[in-house]
Tab-separated table of C-alpha atoms in Angstrom:
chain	number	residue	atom	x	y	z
A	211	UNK	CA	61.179	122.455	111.975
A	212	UNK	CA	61.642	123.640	115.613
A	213	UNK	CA	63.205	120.373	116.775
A	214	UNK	CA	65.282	120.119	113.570
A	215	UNK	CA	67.034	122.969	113.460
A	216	UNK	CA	68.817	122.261	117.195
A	217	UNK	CA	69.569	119.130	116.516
A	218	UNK	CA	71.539	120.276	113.409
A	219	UNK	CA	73.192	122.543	115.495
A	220	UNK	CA	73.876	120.217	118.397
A	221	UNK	CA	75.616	117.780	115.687
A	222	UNK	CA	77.835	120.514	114.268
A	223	UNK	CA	78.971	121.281	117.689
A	224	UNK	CA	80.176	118.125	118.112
A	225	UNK	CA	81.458	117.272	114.681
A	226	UNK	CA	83.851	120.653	115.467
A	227	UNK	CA	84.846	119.399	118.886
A	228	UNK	CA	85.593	115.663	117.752
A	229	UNK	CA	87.809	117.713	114.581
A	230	UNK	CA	89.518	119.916	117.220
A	231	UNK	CA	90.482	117.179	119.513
A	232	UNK	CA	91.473	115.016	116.586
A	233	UNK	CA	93.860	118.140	115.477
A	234	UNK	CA	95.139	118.517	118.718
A	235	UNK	CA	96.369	114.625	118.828
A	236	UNK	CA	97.820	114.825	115.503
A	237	UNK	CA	99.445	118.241	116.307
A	238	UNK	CA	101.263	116.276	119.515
A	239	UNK	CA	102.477	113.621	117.208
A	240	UNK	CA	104.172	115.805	114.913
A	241	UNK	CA	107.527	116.166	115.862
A	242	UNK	CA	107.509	111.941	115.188
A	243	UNK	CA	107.445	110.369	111.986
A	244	UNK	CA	107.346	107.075	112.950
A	245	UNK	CA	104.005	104.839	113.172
A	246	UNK	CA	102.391	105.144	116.703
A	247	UNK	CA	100.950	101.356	117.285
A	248	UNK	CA	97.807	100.901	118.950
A	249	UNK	CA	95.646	97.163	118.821
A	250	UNK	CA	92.311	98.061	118.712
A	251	UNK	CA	89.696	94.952	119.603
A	252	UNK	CA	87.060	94.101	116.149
A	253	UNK	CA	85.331	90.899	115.835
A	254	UNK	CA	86.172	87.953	117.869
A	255	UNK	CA	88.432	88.116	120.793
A	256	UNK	CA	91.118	86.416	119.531
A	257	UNK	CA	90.905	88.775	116.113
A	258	UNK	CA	92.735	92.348	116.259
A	259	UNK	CA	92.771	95.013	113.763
A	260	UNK	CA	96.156	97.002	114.457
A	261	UNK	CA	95.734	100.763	113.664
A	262	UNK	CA	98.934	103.226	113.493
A	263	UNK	CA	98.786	106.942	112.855
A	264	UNK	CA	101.564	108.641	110.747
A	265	UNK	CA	102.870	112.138	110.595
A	266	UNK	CA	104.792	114.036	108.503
A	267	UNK	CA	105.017	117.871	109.641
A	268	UNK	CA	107.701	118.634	107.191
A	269	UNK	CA	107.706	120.338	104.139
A	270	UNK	CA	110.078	118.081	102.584
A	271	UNK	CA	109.198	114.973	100.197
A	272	UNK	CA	108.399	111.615	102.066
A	273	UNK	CA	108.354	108.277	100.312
A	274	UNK	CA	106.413	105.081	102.211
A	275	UNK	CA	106.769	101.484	100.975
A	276	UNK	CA	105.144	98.497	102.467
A	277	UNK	CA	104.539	94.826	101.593
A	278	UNK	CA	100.882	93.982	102.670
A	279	UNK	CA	100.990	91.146	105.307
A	280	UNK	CA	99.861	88.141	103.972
A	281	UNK	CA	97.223	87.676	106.225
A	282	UNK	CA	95.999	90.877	106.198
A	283	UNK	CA	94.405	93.684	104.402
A	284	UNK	CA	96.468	97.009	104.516
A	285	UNK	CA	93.680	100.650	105.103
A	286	UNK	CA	95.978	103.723	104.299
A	287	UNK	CA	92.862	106.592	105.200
A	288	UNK	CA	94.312	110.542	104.728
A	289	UNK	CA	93.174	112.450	107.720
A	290	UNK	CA	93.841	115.805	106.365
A	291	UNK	CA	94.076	116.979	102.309
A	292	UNK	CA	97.492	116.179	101.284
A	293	UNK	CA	98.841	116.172	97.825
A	294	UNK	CA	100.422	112.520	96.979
A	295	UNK	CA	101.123	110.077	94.382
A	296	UNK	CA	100.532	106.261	95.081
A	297	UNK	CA	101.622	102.784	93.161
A	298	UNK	CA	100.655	99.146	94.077
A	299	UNK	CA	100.661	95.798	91.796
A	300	UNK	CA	97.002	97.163	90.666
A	301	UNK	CA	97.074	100.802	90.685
A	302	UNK	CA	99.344	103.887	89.305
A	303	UNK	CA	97.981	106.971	90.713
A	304	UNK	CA	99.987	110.069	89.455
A	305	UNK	CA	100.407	113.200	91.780
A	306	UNK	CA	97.715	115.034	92.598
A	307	UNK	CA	95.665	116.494	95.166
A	308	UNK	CA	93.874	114.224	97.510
A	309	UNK	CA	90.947	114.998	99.766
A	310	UNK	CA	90.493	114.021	103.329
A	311	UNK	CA	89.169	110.505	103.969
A	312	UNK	CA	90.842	109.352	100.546
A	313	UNK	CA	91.805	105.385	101.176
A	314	UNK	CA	93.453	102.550	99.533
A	315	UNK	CA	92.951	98.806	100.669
A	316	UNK	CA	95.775	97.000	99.527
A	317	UNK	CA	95.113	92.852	98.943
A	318	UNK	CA	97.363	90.375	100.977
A	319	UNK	CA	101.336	90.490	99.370
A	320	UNK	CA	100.372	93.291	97.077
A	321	UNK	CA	103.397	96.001	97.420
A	322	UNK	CA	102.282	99.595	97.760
A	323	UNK	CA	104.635	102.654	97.996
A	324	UNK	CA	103.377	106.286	98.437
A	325	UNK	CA	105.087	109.388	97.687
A	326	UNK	CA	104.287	112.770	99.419
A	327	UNK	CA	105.935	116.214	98.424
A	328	UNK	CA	104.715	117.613	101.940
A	329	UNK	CA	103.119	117.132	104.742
A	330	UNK	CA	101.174	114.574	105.148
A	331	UNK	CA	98.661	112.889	108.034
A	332	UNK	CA	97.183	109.595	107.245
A	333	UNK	CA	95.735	106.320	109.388
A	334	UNK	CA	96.902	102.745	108.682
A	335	UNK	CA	95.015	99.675	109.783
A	336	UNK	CA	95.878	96.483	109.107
A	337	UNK	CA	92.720	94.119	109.021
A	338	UNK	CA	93.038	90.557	109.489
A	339	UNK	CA	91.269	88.483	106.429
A	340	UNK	CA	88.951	86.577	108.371
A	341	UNK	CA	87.613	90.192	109.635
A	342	UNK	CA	87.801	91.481	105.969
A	343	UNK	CA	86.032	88.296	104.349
A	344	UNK	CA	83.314	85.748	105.982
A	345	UNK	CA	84.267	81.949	105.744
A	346	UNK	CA	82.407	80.937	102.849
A	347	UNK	CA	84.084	84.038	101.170
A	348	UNK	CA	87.451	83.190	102.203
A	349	UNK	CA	88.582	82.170	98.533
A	350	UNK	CA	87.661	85.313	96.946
A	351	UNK	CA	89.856	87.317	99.193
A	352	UNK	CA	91.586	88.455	95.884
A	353	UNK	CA	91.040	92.006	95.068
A	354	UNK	CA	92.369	95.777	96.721
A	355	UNK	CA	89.512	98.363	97.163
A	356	UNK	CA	89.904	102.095	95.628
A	357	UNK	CA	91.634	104.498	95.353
A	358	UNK	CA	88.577	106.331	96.722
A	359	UNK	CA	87.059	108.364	99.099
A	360	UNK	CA	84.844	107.773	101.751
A	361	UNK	CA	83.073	110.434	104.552
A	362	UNK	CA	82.030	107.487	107.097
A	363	UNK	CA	85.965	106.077	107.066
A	364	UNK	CA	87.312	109.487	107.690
A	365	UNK	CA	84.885	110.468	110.667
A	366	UNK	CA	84.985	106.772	112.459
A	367	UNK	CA	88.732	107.214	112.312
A	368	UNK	CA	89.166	110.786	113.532
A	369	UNK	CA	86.520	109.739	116.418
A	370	UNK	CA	89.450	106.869	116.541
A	371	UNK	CA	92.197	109.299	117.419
A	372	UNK	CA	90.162	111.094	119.568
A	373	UNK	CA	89.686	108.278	122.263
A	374	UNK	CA	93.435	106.940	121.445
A	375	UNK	CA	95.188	106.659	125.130
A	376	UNK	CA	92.052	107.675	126.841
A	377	UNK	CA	91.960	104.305	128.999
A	378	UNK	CA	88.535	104.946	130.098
A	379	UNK	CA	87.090	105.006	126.445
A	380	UNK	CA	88.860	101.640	125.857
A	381	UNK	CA	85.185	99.944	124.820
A	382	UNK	CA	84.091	102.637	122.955
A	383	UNK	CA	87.099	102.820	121.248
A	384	UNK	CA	86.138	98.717	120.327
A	385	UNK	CA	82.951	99.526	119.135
A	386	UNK	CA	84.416	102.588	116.631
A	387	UNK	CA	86.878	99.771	115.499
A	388	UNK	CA	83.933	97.412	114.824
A	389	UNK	CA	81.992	100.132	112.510
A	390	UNK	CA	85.340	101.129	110.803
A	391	UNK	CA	85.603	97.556	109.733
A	392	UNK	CA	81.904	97.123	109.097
A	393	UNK	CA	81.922	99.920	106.595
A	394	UNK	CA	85.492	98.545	105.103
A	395	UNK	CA	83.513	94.984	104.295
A	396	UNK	CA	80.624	97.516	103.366
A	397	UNK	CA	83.265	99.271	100.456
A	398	UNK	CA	84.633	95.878	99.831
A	399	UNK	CA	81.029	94.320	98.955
A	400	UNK	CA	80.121	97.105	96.812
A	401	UNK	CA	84.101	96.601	95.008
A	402	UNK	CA	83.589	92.846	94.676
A	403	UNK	CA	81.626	92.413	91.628
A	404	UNK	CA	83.969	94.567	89.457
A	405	UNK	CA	87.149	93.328	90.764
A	406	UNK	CA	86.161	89.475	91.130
A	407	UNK	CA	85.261	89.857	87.455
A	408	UNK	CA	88.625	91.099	86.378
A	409	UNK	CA	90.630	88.179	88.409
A	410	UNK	CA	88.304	85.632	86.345
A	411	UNK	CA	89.676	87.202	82.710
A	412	UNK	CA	93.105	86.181	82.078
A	413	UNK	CA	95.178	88.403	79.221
A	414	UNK	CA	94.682	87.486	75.868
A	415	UNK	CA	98.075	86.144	74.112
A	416	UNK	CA	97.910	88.994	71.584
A	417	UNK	CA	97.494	91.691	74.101
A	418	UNK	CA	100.489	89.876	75.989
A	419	UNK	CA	102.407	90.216	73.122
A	420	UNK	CA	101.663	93.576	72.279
A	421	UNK	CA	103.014	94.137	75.582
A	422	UNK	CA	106.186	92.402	75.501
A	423	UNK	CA	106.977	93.969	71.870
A	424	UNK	CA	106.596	97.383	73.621
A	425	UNK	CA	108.714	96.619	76.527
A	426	UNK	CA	111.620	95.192	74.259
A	427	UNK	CA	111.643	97.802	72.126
A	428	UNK	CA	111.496	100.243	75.361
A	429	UNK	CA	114.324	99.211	77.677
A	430	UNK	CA	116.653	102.195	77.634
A	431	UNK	CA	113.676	104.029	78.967
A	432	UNK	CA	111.278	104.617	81.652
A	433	UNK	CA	108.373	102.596	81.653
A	434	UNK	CA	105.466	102.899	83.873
A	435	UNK	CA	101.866	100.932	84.101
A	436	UNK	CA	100.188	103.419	82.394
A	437	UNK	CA	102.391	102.688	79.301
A	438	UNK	CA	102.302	98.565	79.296
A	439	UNK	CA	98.517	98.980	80.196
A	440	UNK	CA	98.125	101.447	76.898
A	441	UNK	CA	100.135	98.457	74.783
A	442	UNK	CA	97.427	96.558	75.730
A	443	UNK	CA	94.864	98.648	75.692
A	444	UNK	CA	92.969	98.115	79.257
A	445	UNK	CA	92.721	100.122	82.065
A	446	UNK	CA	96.206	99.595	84.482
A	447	UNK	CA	93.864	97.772	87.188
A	448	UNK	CA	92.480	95.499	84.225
A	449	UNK	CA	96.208	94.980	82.640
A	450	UNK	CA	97.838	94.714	86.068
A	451	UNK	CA	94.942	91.909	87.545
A	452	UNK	CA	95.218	89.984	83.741
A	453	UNK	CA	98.540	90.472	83.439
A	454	UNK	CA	99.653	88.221	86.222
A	455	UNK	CA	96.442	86.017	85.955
A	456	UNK	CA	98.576	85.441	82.172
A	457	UNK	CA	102.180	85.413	83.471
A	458	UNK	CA	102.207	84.896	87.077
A	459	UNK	CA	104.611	88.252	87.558
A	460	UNK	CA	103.487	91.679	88.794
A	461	UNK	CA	104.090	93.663	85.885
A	462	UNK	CA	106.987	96.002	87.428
A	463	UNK	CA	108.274	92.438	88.192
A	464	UNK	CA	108.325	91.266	84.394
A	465	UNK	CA	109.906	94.542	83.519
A	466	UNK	CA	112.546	93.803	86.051
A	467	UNK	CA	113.413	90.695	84.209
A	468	UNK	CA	113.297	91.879	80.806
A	469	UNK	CA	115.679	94.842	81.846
A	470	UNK	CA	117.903	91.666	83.744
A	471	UNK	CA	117.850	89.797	80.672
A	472	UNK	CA	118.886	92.572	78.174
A	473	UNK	CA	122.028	93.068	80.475
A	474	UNK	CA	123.095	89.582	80.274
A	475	UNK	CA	123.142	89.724	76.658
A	476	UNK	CA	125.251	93.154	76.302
A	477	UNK	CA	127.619	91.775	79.151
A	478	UNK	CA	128.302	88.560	77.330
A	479	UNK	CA	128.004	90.167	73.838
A	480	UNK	CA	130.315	92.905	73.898
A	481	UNK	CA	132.895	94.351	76.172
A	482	UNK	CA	131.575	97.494	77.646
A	483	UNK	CA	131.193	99.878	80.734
A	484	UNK	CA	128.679	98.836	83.521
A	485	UNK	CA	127.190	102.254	83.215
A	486	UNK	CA	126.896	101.823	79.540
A	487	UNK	CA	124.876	98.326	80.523
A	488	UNK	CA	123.132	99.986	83.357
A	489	UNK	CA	121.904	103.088	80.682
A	490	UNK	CA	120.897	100.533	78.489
A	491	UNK	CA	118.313	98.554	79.989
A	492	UNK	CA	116.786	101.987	81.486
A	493	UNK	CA	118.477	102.464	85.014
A	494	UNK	CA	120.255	105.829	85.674
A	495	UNK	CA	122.767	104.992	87.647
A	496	UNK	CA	125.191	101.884	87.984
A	497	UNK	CA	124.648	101.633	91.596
A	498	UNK	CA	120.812	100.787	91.308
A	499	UNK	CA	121.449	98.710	88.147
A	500	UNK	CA	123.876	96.152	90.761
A	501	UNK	CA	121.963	96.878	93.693
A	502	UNK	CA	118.678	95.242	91.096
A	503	UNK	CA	120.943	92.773	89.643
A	504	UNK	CA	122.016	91.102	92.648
A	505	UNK	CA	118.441	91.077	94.159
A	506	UNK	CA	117.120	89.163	91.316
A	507	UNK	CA	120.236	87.203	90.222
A	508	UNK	CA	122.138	86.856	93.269
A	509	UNK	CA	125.649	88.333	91.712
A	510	UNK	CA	126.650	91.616	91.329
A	511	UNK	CA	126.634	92.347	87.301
A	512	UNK	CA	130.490	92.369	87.119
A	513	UNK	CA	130.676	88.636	88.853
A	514	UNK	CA	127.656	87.387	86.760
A	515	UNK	CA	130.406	88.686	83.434
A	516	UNK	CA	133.172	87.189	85.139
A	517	UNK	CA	131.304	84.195	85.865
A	518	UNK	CA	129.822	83.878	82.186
A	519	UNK	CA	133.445	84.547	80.328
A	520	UNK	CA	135.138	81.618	82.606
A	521	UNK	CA	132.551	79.113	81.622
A	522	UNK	CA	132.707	80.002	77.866
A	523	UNK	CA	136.176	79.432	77.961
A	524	UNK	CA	136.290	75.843	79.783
């Protein structure tokens, strides 16, 4: 008990230094919002994880959207409790509070955006695949991890911070990398069996009906995951992994095109007001109904109409 009880002590010490330094860096970054990058060294030498550290000191709202790389897996690790809601082609996570050392490991191409009311710290890595995945696991590289929380993640990256700059703890800095990594494939391992099973099920027809029905009958309004997945009746990971298995679309993607669609046919239908259209098919203003449009259709709506009435009259 004797040699126990310092030890304890000894580690507590430290665990309050490493938190006060770590506070200290992020308290010097946070008149920036902008990502600070850093290439850290994990695995081979020709193999970099890239780590960035955001801040948002504000009280305001802050919105984040990113496209995962597609040869990388995207970390997005809270360093401090922060209240914030999240949505990726797998997951809808509605606002709430989040503890430090909650993550999210988005998949290669998956789309994530996150949505803070306030401040908010948090740690992005980007992990190349082959450091995610071994060779002969290279075709399974399907799947995101969490959301979750992990205690190891959240003290390898503070200890991270800590040595960020400091040139002399350059291969220490390697090594924390290297375990940071380790314990990501660690998550991911434990997160394979569950998510490689839902990539092998592909949604039924009459669930992918229900869907559609729901949808259709839905435009005017706003639809989320959470509602398509309750059509269906899975889970929104489940739906969202079968879903595209099915259809080859994310399902925010489908819903763009249904929404698309339904304009076309009031446009060539009927003479109306491009608000009218835009109100319609669920947008609330006429300026993100074009700006939409033309993404997925190349036209704005009014040239699409223009274009449409000339050819019906040739």
């Amino acid at each position: 008990m004797s040699t126990v009880a310092p030890r304890r002590t000894l580690n507590k010490a430290l665990a309050v230094k490493a938190q006060h330094a770590t506070r200290a860096l992020l308290d010097r970054c946070a008149n920036n919002t902008n990502w600070m990058q850093s290439n850290l060294l994990a695995g081979a030498a020709s193999m970099r994880a890239k780590a960035s550290v955001w801040t948002h000191a504000d009280a305001t709202p802050v919105s984040w959207e990113a496209t995962t790389p597609q040869n990388a897996y995207a970390v997005l690790l809270l360093l401090d409790d922060a209240r914030l809601s999240l949505r990726s082609d797998a997951h809808a996570v509605q606002e709430r509070a989040c503890d430090a050392g909650s993550y999210y490991v988005s998949r290669p191409g998956e789309s994530v955006s996150v949505h803070c009311p306030g401040q908010c710290r948090a740690l992005y890595v980007a992990v190349p695949v082959p450091l995610f995945w071994s060779a002969d696991e290279a075709s399974h590289a399907c799947f995101s991890v969490g959301p979750a929380r992990d205690a190891l993640l959240l003290q390898l990256a503070r200890t991270l911070l800590e040595m960020h700059g400091e040139s002399r703890e350059q291969a220490l800095a390697t090594q924390v990398m290297e375990l940071f990594v380790d314990r990501l494939r660690h998550l991911r391992a434990a997160a394979a069996p569950v998510a490689c099973a839902v990539k092998k099920t592909i949604l039924p027809q009459w669930r992918l009906q229900r869907v559609d029905d729901y949808v259709k009958a839905h435009l005017s309004e706003h639809i989320t995951l959470n509602d398509m997945a309750a059509a269906a009746g899975l889970s929104p990971m489940h739906f969202a992994a079968q879903f595209r298995a099915a259809t080859g679309f994310r399902p925010h993607h489908y819903l763009l095109l249904c929404r698309m669609e339904h304009a076309k046919q009031l446009m060539a239908e009927m003479p109306r007001s491009m608000l009218d259209v835009a109100l319609e098919v669920g947008f609330h203003t006429q300026a993100h109904f074009t700006t939409v449009f033309k993404r997925l259709t190349g036209k704005t709506p009014s040239q699409w109409r223009v274009d449409t009435l000339r050819a019906q009259h040739v």
